[in-house]
mmCIF file of C-alpha atoms in Angstrom:
data_model
loop_
_atom_site.group_PDB
_atom_site.id
_atom_site.type_symbol
_atom_site.label_atom_id
_atom_site.label_comp_id
_atom_site.label_asym_id
_atom_site.label_seq_id
_atom_site.Cartn_x
_atom_site.Cartn_y
_atom_site.Cartn_z
ATOM 1 C CA MET A 1 -9.986 29.890 -155.785
ATOM 2 C CA SER A 2 -10.019 26.314 -155.367
ATOM 3 C CA LEU A 3 -8.287 24.101 -153.175
ATOM 4 C CA ARG A 4 -5.970 22.468 -155.735
ATOM 5 C CA GLU A 5 -5.078 26.474 -157.009
ATOM 6 C CA LYS A 6 -4.040 27.314 -153.610
ATOM 7 C CA GLN A 7 -1.811 24.041 -153.232
ATOM 8 C CA LEU A 8 -0.371 25.144 -156.586
ATOM 9 C CA TRP A 9 0.682 28.504 -155.235
ATOM 10 C CA ILE A 10 1.930 26.969 -152.187
ATOM 11 C CA SER A 11 4.193 24.539 -154.248
ATOM 12 C CA LEU A 12 5.242 27.340 -156.530
ATOM 13 C CA ILE A 13 6.317 29.704 -153.523
ATOM 14 C CA VAL A 14 7.764 26.907 -151.309
ATOM 15 C CA GLY A 15 9.602 25.311 -154.342
ATOM 16 C CA THR A 16 11.191 28.659 -155.648
ATOM 17 C CA ALA A 17 12.430 30.026 -152.423
ATOM 18 C CA VAL A 18 13.850 26.331 -151.146
ATOM 19 C CA TRP A 19 15.470 25.314 -154.397
ATOM 20 C CA SER A 20 16.832 28.947 -154.799
ATOM 21 C CA LEU A 21 18.210 28.871 -151.354
ATOM 22 C CA TYR A 22 19.704 25.375 -152.188
ATOM 23 C CA GLY A 23 21.281 26.636 -155.371
ATOM 24 C CA TRP A 24 22.794 29.525 -153.340
ATOM 25 C CA ARG A 25 24.496 27.005 -150.886
ATOM 26 C CA LEU A 26 25.578 24.859 -153.536
ATOM 27 C CA ALA A 27 26.997 27.508 -155.441
ATOM 28 C CA HIS A 28 28.906 28.563 -152.209
ATOM 29 C CA LEU A 29 30.074 24.803 -151.651
ATOM 30 C CA VAL A 30 31.523 24.649 -155.183
ATOM 31 C CA GLY A 31 33.405 28.047 -154.512
ATOM 32 C CA ARG A 32 35.185 26.294 -151.431
ATOM 33 C CA THR A 33 38.204 24.138 -151.954
ATOM 34 C CA GLU A 34 38.507 22.132 -148.641
ATOM 35 C CA GLY A 35 36.192 19.322 -147.490
ATOM 36 C CA SER A 36 33.792 17.287 -149.305
ATOM 37 C CA LEU A 37 31.657 18.338 -151.936
ATOM 38 C CA ALA A 38 29.826 15.296 -152.432
ATOM 39 C CA LEU A 39 28.794 15.037 -148.678
ATOM 40 C CA SER A 40 28.139 18.773 -148.134
ATOM 41 C CA ALA A 41 25.879 18.940 -151.401
ATOM 42 C CA GLY A 42 24.006 15.665 -150.318
ATOM 43 C CA LEU A 43 23.526 16.960 -146.902
ATOM 44 C CA ALA A 44 22.066 20.261 -148.296
ATOM 45 C CA PHE A 45 19.858 18.312 -150.766
ATOM 46 C CA LEU A 46 18.395 16.163 -148.060
ATOM 47 C CA VAL A 47 17.497 19.508 -145.857
ATOM 48 C CA ALA A 48 16.080 21.035 -149.267
ATOM 49 C CA LEU A 49 14.047 18.182 -149.999
ATOM 50 C CA GLY A 50 12.924 17.587 -146.276
ATOM 51 C CA ALA A 51 11.965 21.559 -146.238
ATOM 52 C CA VAL A 52 9.984 21.333 -149.608
ATOM 53 C CA VAL A 53 8.187 18.214 -148.087
ATOM 54 C CA VAL A 54 7.494 19.375 -144.821
ATOM 55 C CA THR A 55 6.815 23.200 -145.788
ATOM 56 C CA GLU A 56 4.050 22.161 -148.546
ATOM 57 C CA ALA A 57 2.475 19.524 -146.658
ATOM 58 C CA VAL A 58 1.979 21.611 -143.670
ATOM 59 C CA GLY A 59 0.527 24.801 -146.031
ATOM 60 C CA SER A 60 -1.707 22.278 -147.685
ATOM 61 C CA ALA A 61 -3.030 20.875 -144.364
ATOM 62 C CA VAL A 62 -3.608 24.443 -143.257
ATOM 63 C CA VAL A 63 -5.383 25.393 -146.526
ATOM 64 C CA GLY A 64 -7.226 21.985 -146.537
ATOM 65 C CA TRP A 65 -8.449 22.587 -142.835
ATOM 66 C CA LEU A 66 -9.379 26.459 -143.823
ATOM 67 C CA GLN A 67 -11.314 24.935 -146.694
ATOM 68 C CA ARG A 68 -13.015 21.824 -144.817
ATOM 69 C CA ARG A 69 -16.790 23.435 -145.225
ATOM 70 C CA HIS A 70 -15.964 24.318 -149.178
ATOM 71 C CA ARG A 71 -16.632 21.022 -150.922
ATOM 72 C CA PRO A 72 -15.594 21.993 -154.255
ATOM 73 C CA ALA A 73 -17.268 20.302 -157.256
ATOM 74 C CA GLN A 74 -15.172 18.523 -159.821
ATOM 75 C CA ASP A 75 -13.362 21.371 -161.653
ATOM 76 C CA ALA A 76 -13.249 20.379 -165.301
ATOM 77 C CA ALA A 77 -11.005 23.439 -166.171
ATOM 78 C CA LEU A 78 -8.426 22.619 -163.560
ATOM 79 C CA THR A 79 -8.514 18.782 -164.686
ATOM 80 C CA GLU A 80 -7.714 19.785 -168.524
ATOM 81 C CA ALA A 81 -5.252 22.188 -167.290
ATOM 82 C CA ALA A 82 -3.312 20.068 -165.234
ATOM 83 C CA LEU A 83 -3.140 17.424 -167.957
ATOM 84 C CA ILE A 84 -2.068 19.756 -170.462
ATOM 85 C CA ALA A 85 0.304 21.164 -168.160
ATOM 86 C CA GLY A 86 1.639 17.730 -167.203
ATOM 87 C CA HIS A 87 2.400 17.020 -170.764
ATOM 88 C CA VAL A 88 4.034 20.161 -171.436
ATOM 89 C CA ALA A 89 6.170 19.701 -168.373
ATOM 90 C CA LEU A 90 7.372 16.399 -169.436
ATOM 91 C CA MET A 91 8.344 17.601 -172.690
ATOM 92 C CA VAL A 92 10.104 20.222 -171.034
ATOM 93 C CA LEU A 93 11.975 17.917 -168.963
ATOM 94 C CA VAL A 94 13.031 15.600 -171.633
ATOM 95 C CA GLY A 95 14.384 18.551 -173.714
ATOM 96 C CA LEU A 96 16.396 19.910 -170.569
ATOM 97 C CA ILE A 97 17.856 16.594 -170.096
ATOM 98 C CA VAL A 98 18.885 16.149 -173.574
ATOM 99 C CA LEU A 99 20.093 19.600 -174.022
ATOM 100 C CA THR A 100 22.437 19.033 -170.843
ATOM 101 C CA LEU A 101 23.863 15.573 -171.795
ATOM 102 C CA ALA A 102 24.538 16.998 -175.503
ATOM 103 C CA GLY A 103 26.204 20.048 -173.708
ATOM 104 C CA LEU A 104 28.154 17.682 -171.662
ATOM 105 C CA TRP A 105 29.212 15.380 -174.589
ATOM 106 C CA LEU A 106 30.301 18.529 -176.599
ATOM 107 C CA PHE A 107 32.190 19.790 -173.513
ATOM 108 C CA ALA A 108 34.030 16.278 -173.375
ATOM 109 C CA LEU A 109 34.688 16.110 -177.121
ATOM 110 C CA TRP A 110 35.986 19.842 -176.819
ATOM 111 C CA ALA A 111 38.392 18.612 -173.951
ATOM 112 C CA GLU A 112 39.778 15.964 -175.416
ATOM 113 C CA THR A 113 40.643 17.202 -178.698
ATOM 114 C CA ARG A 114 42.275 20.275 -176.933
ATOM 115 C CA LEU A 115 44.699 18.995 -174.345
ATOM 116 C CA GLU A 116 44.945 15.742 -172.570
ATOM 117 C CA THR A 117 45.765 17.463 -169.263
ATOM 118 C CA LEU A 118 42.370 19.671 -169.703
ATOM 119 C CA SER A 119 40.778 16.549 -170.481
ATOM 120 C CA MET A 120 41.918 14.739 -166.969
ATOM 121 C CA ALA A 121 41.236 17.937 -165.177
ATOM 122 C CA PHE A 122 37.395 17.337 -166.155
ATOM 123 C CA ALA A 123 37.296 13.690 -165.680
ATOM 124 C CA LEU A 124 34.670 12.231 -163.602
ATOM 125 C CA THR A 125 35.888 13.275 -160.227
ATOM 126 C CA PRO A 126 33.271 13.086 -157.437
ATOM 127 C CA ARG A 127 33.262 16.967 -157.823
ATOM 128 C CA THR A 128 32.031 16.778 -161.706
ATOM 129 C CA LEU A 129 29.466 14.073 -160.569
ATOM 130 C CA VAL A 130 28.099 16.334 -158.075
ATOM 131 C CA LEU A 131 27.582 19.148 -160.506
ATOM 132 C CA ILE A 132 26.200 16.672 -163.236
ATOM 133 C CA ALA A 133 24.009 15.776 -160.870
ATOM 134 C CA ASN A 134 22.882 18.994 -159.826
ATOM 135 C CA LEU A 135 22.481 19.926 -163.494
ATOM 136 C CA LEU A 136 19.731 17.068 -163.835
ATOM 137 C CA LEU A 137 18.210 18.162 -160.754
ATOM 138 C CA ALA A 138 17.903 21.713 -162.148
ATOM 139 C CA CYS A 139 16.014 20.417 -164.866
ATOM 140 C CA ILE A 140 13.545 18.617 -162.975
ATOM 141 C CA VAL A 141 13.080 21.530 -160.841
ATOM 142 C CA LEU A 142 12.592 23.681 -163.803
ATOM 143 C CA ALA A 143 10.301 21.344 -165.309
ATOM 144 C CA GLU A 144 8.013 21.171 -162.051
ATOM 145 C CA GLY A 145 7.815 24.983 -162.267
ATOM 146 C CA VAL A 146 6.849 25.032 -165.545
ATOM 147 C CA ARG A 147 3.937 22.472 -164.889
ATOM 148 C CA THR A 148 2.805 24.377 -162.153
ATOM 149 C CA VAL A 149 2.860 28.005 -163.497
ATOM 150 C CA LEU A 150 1.263 26.547 -166.682
ATOM 151 C CA THR A 151 -1.494 24.667 -164.874
ATOM 152 C CA LEU A 152 -2.300 28.100 -162.910
ATOM 153 C CA MET A 153 -2.246 29.855 -166.147
ATOM 154 C CA LEU A 154 -4.376 27.617 -168.114
ATOM 155 C CA VAL A 155 -6.854 27.378 -165.179
ATOM 156 C CA ARG A 156 -7.300 31.405 -165.235
ATOM 157 C CA ARG A 157 -7.830 31.213 -168.822
ATOM 158 C CA ARG A 158 -10.300 28.407 -168.956
ATOM 159 C CA ARG A 159 -12.589 29.961 -166.365
#
């Protein structure tokens, strides 16, 4: 397994673990009624982002150090797989964001036509903005996961 493949596995495992914990924490924060959701969710996001960056950097550095004697040749299969996976992930990201925005728009139309009070209850409050921001973050995290998994699958298939 090449250094790049090991880095992709580290990214996949760390990303899945950290963003799952973040989602669990966010669900807990949304469920409570006291305190600022925006501040709590923002701090949780910064902690999760820092954990991903530090853990992936340390894991990649350790793997790189352990493989320092092995100078892999340019791997054409890995490069081609990464290009294809990057394109697919971009399309997935665009699709997820369009679906999220379309869903928000349809919900807004539905809420507007039902009751004025329902529409006011779901106005752009700080809580609603935090939830929308996290829906878009989920789109990005899912697209990155698709890119990583697809790259690993294509490399295995092309060798």
